[in-house]
XYZ file of C-alpha atoms in Angstrom:
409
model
C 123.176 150.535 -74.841
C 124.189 147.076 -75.772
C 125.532 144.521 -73.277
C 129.438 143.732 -72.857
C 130.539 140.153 -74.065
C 132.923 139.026 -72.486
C 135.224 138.117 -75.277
C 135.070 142.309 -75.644
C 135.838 143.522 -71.738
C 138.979 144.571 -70.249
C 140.051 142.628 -66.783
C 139.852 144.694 -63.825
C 140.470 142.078 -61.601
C 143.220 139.559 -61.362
C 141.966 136.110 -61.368
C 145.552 135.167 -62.671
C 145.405 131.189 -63.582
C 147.536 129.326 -59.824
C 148.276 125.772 -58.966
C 145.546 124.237 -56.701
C 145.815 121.343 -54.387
C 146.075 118.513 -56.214
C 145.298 119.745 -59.666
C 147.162 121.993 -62.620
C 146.211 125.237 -63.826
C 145.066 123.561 -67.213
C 142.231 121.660 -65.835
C 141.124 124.442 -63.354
C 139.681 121.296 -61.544
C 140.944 118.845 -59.210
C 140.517 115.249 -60.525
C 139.147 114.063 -56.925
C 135.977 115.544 -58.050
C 133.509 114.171 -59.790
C 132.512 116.271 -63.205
C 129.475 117.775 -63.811
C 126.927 118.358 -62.554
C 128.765 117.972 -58.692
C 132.017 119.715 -59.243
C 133.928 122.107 -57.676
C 136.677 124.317 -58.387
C 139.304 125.588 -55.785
C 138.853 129.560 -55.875
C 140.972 131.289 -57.597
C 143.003 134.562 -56.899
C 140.683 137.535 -56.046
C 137.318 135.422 -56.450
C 136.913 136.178 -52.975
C 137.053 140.133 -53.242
C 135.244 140.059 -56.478
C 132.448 137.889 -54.678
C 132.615 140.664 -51.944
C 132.758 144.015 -53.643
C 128.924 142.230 -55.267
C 127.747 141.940 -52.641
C 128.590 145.077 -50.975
C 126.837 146.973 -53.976
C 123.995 144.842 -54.911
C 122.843 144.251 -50.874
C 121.442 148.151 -50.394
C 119.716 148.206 -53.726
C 118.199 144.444 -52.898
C 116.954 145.601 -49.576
C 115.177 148.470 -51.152
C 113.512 146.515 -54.383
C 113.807 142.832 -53.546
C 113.919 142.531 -49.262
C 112.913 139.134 -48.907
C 115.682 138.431 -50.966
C 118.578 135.788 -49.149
C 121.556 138.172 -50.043
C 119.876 141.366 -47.968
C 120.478 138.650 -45.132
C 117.182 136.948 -43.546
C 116.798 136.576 -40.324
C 115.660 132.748 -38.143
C 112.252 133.256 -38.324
C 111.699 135.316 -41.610
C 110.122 132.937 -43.780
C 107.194 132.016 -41.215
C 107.001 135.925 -40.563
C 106.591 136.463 -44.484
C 103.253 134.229 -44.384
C 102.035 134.975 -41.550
C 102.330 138.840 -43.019
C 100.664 138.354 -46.387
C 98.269 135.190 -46.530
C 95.503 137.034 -45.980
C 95.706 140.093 -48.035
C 96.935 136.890 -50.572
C 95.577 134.034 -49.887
C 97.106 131.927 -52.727
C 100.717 131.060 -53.499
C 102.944 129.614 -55.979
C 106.320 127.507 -55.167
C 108.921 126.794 -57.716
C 112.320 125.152 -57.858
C 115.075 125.648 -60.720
C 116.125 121.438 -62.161
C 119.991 121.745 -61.429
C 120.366 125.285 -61.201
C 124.234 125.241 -61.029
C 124.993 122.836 -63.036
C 123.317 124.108 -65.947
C 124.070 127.712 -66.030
C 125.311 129.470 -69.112
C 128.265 131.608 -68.621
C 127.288 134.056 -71.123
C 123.630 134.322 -69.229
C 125.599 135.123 -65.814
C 127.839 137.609 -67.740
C 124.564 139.553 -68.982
C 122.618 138.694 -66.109
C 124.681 140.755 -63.602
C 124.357 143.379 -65.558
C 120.952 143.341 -66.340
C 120.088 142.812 -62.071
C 122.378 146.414 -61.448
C 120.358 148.102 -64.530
C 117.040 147.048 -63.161
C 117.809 147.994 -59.599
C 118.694 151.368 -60.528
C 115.495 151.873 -62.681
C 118.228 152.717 -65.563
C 117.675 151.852 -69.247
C 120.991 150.574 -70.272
C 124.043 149.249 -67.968
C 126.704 152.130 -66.906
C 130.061 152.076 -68.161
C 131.390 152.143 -64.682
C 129.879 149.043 -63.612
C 131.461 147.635 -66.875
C 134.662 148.294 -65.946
C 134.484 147.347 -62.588
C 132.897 143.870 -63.229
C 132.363 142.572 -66.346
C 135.992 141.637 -67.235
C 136.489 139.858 -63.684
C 133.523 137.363 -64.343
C 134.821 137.150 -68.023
C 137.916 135.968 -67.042
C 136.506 133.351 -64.192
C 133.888 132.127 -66.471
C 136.852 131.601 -69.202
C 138.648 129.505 -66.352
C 135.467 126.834 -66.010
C 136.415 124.073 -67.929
C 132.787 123.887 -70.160
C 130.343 126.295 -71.034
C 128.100 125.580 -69.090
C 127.558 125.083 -65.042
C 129.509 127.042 -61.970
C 131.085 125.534 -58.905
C 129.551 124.292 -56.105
C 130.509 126.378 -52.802
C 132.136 128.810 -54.965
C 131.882 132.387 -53.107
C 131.549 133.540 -56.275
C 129.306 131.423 -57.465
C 126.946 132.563 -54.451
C 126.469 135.747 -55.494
C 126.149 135.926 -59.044
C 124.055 133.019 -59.562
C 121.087 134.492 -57.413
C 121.659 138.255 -59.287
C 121.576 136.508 -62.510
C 117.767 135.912 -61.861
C 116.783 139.213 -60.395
C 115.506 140.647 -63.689
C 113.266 138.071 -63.286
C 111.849 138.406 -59.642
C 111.286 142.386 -60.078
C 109.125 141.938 -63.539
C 107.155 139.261 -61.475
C 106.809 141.981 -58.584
C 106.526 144.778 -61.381
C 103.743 143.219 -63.562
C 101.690 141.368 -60.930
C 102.084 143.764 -57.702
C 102.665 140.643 -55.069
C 105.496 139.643 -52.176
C 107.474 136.853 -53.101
C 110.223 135.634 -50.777
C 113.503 134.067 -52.633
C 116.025 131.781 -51.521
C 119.031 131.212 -54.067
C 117.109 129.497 -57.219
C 113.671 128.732 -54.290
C 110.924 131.323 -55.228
C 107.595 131.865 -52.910
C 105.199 134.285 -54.487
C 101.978 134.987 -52.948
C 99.021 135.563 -54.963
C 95.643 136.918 -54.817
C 93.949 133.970 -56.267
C 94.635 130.790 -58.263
C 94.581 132.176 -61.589
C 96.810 134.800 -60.799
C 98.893 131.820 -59.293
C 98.690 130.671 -62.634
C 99.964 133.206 -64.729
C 102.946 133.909 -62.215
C 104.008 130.232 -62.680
C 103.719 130.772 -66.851
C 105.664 133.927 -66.884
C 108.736 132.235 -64.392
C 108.699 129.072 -66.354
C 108.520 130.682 -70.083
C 111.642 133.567 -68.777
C 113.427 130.708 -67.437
C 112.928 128.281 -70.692
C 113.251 131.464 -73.236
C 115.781 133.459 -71.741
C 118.346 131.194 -69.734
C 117.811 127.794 -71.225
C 116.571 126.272 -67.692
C 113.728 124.422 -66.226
C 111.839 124.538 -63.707
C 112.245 121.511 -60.885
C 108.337 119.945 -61.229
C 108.267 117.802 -58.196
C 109.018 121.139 -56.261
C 106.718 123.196 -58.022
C 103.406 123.327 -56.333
C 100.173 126.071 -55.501
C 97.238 126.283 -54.311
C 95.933 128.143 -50.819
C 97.244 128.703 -47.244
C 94.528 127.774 -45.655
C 93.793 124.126 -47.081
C 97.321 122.870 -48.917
C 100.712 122.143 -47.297
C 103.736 123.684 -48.523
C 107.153 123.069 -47.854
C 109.853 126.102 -48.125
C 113.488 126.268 -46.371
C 112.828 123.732 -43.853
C 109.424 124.938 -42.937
C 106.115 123.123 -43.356
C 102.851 125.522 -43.471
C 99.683 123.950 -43.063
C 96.202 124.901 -41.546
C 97.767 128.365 -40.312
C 100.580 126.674 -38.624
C 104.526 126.852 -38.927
C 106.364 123.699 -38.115
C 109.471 121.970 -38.825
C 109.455 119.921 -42.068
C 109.694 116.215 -40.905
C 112.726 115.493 -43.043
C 114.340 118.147 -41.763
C 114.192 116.429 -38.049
C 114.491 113.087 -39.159
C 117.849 114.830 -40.303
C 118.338 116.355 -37.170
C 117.849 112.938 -35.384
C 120.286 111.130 -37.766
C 123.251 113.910 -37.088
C 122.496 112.936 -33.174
C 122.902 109.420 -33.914
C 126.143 110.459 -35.872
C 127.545 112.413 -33.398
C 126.634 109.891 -30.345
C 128.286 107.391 -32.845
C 131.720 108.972 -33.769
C 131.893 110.249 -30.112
C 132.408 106.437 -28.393
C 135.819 107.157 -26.911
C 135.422 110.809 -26.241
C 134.909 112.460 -22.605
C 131.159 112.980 -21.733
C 131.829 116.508 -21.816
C 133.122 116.768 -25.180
C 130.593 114.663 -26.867
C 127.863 117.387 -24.625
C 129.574 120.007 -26.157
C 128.886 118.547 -30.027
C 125.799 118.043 -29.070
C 125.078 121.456 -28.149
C 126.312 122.754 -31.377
C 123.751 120.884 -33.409
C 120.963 121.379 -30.728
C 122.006 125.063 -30.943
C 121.572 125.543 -34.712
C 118.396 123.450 -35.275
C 117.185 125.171 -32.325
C 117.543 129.037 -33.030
C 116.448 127.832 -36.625
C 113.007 126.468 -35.801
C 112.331 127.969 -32.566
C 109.601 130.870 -34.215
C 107.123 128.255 -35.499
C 104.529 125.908 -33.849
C 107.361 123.250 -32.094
C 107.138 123.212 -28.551
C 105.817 119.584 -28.695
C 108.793 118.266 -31.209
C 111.191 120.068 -29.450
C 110.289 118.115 -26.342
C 110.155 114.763 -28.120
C 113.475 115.366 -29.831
C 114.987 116.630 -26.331
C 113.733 113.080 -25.176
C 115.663 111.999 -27.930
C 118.676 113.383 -27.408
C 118.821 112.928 -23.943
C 117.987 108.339 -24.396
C 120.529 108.552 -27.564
C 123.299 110.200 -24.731
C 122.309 107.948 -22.446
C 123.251 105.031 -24.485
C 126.431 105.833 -24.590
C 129.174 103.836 -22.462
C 130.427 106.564 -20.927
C 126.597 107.666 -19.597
C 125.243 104.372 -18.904
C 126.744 104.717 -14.980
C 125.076 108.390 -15.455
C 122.790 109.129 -12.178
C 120.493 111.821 -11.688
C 118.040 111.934 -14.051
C 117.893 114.952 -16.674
C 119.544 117.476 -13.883
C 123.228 115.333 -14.174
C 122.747 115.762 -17.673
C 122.126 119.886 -17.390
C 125.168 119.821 -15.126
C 127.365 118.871 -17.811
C 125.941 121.468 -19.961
C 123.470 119.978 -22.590
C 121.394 122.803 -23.716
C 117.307 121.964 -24.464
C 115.540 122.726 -27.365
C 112.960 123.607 -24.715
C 114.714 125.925 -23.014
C 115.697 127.524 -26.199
C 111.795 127.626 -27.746
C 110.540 129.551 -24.111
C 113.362 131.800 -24.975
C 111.672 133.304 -28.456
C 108.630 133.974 -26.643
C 107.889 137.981 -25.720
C 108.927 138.473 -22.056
C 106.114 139.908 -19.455
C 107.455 142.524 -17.455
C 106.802 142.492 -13.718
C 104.865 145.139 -12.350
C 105.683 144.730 -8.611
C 107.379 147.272 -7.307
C 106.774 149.880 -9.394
C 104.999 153.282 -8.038
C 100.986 153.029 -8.759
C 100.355 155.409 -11.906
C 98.040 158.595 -10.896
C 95.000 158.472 -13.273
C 94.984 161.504 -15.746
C 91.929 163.964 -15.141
C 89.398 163.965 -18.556
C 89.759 167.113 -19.911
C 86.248 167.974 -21.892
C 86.833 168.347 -25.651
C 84.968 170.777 -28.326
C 82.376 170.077 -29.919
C 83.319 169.170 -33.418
C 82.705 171.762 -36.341
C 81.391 169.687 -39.525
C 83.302 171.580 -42.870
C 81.109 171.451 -45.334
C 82.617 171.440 -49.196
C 80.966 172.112 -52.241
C 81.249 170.040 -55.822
C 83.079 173.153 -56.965
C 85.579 173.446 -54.519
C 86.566 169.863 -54.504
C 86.976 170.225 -58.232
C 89.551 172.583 -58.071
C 91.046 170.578 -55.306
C 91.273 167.675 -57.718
C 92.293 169.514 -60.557
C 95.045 171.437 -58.196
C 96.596 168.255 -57.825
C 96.521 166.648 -61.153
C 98.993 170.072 -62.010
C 100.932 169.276 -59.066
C 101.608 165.643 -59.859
C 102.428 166.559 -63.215
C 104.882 168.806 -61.842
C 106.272 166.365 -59.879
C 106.716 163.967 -63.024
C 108.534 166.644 -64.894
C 110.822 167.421 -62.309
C 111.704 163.392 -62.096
C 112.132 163.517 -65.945
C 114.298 166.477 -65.565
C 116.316 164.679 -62.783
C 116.997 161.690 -64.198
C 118.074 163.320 -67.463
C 120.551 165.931 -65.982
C 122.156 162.699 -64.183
C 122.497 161.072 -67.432
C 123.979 163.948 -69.333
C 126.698 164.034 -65.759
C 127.330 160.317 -66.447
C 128.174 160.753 -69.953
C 130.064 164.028 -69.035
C 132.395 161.645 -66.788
C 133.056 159.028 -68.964
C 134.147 161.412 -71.835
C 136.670 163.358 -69.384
């Protein structure tokens, strides 16, 4: 069943066409921004729900099919936890980056796109009506709004969603031909391999669907493979190398610069107000990080923190050593790394276990089976997974003829 265009699709949802701050409804774009490729669109009038009622129906199927997938909703920790859980059964990997994802985007390939991620997901061979109706004329209409054909807003909640589901077609023939875990982050993709050709071919098959089928390239000063064991890799903030997980040093010699910002656009404030912006940075970069291989960075940068607050005017007078500072409430990266780790439980106090009697067991019987027997076996459940396969066939066709049934009546 053939796609719907979206010069061909009914709206379902109003994005009617409303002034935004400082700009018309005939741009669509306020003139404070720069154009492409950094430009951004207020949202318009039910973007927001559309953007929701997505994600509400893609998230279940993603966590089923695709559940290293950002929109099922990762957790601090889950990229380090994805290597750690398949470098050895794949020892290999591939990394690869889309060149100005947003900006380049075709409308009509995030139209089809959509459609093609909730047709894949299902295991369907063509796109249902009802998901039609429901979305295709709402990202018609917004992608009509855009003022060229291609690229989508930056920090559009829109934009969010159906950029990533766009390429999900993609992900689940790289899981579907190849058989390996690969961990994606918006337009980031980690796919672990069993070896470097296979590396390889997953890199030829992303960067020929991407060129062929979307018009997009892939980013080659992000692109990168080799092995776990012997090559570093960089992926959301996390730096893998020898077995380890650490903190990419950009990302902390971003960390120290938003310190220095804070400590330097906090000169007039109270000591316990610039603590408290402190704490919210020290907070996020902490709970971030805090599953990897950083207890010694997260005591130099608490040094840091702690001579960049003292050099304020308001701390210079500061007595006490690192205790005044606690007293006013600065948390510690530290503190916060000790809190990841499992807790021991304490065994004092508790009543002394009685050791269980050993009970003797039987002696074990040894079955013996004959070639003929476990022929039959085997050819018992050939019929029974044939069975199975015709009641599947049977299945799926019954719900097809029921679909068809309710969009004739």
């Amino acid at each position: 069943m053939p796609l719907a265009s979206p010069a061909k699709t009914s709206f379902t949802m109003t994005l009617s066409s409303t002034k935004f701050h400082g700009c018309s409804s005939d741009t669509m774009i306020c003139p404070t921004v720069r154009p492409l490729p950094y430009f951004g669109a207020c949202p318009q009038v039910g973007e927001r729900e559309l953007a929701a009622s997505l994600r509400r129906d893609f998230v279940p199927l993603l966590a089923r099919r695709l559940p290293d997938h950002h929109l099922v909703g990762q957790r601090h920790g889950a990229v380090p936890a994805f290597v750690a859980r398949h470098k050895k059964s794949f020892p290999c990997f591939v990394r690869t980056d889309i060149a100005a994802f947003y900006p380049s985007v075709r409308h009509r390939d995030l139209v089809a796109g959509v459609q093609l991620a909730w047709r894949d997901l299902l295991g369907l061979s063509y796109v249902p009506a009802k998901f039609k109706r429901r979305y295709v004329g709402g990202l018609s209409q917004w992608c009509a709004s855009l003022p060229l054909e291609r690229g989508i807003p930056l920090g559009s909640p829109l934009s969010c969603v159906a950029a990533p589901l766009m390429l999900v077609p993609l992900w689940l023939e790289v899981k579907r031909r190849f058989g390996v875990p690969l961990t994606v982050y918006m337009d980031d993709v980690l796919v672990c391999c069993r070896d470097m050709g296979e590396a390889a071919e997953v890199y030829a098959l992303i960067a020929n669907r991407l060129s062929g089928a979307f018009d997009l390239k892939v980013q080659c000063s992000k692109t990168l493979s080799g092995r776990f064991s012997d090559t570093p890799l960089t992926f959301c903030g996390w730096r893998f190398a020898g077995g380890y997980a650490g903190v990419d040093p950009a990302k902390a010699d971003a960390f120290r610069a938003r310190v220095d910002a804070i400590c330097r656009r906090s000169r007039s404030v109270p000591p316990r107000a610039l603590v408290k912006r402190l704490n919210a940075a020290l907070t996020a970069f902490g709970h971030y990080y805090k599953y990897g291989s950083v207890t010694r960075l997260y005591a130099e940068l608490d040094v840091y923190v702690r001579r960049r607050l003292r050099q304020q005017a308001d701390f210079s007078a500061v007595r006490g050593g690192n205790g005044r500072l606690k007293r006013l409430g600065l948390r510690s990266l530290t503190e916060i790394c000790a809190g990841a780790r499992p807790r021991r439980t304490a065994t004092s106090g508790l009543r002394p276990l009685r050791p269980v009697r050993s009970t003797p067991c039987a002696p074990r019987t040894v079955v013996s089976v004959s070639d003929g027997d476990l022929a039959e076996l085997c050819g018992l459940l050939r019929v029974a997974g044939d069975k199975l396969t015709e009641l599947v066939r049977g299945q799926r066709k019954l719900l097809r003829t029921l679909e068809h049934l309710q969009e004739e009546y």
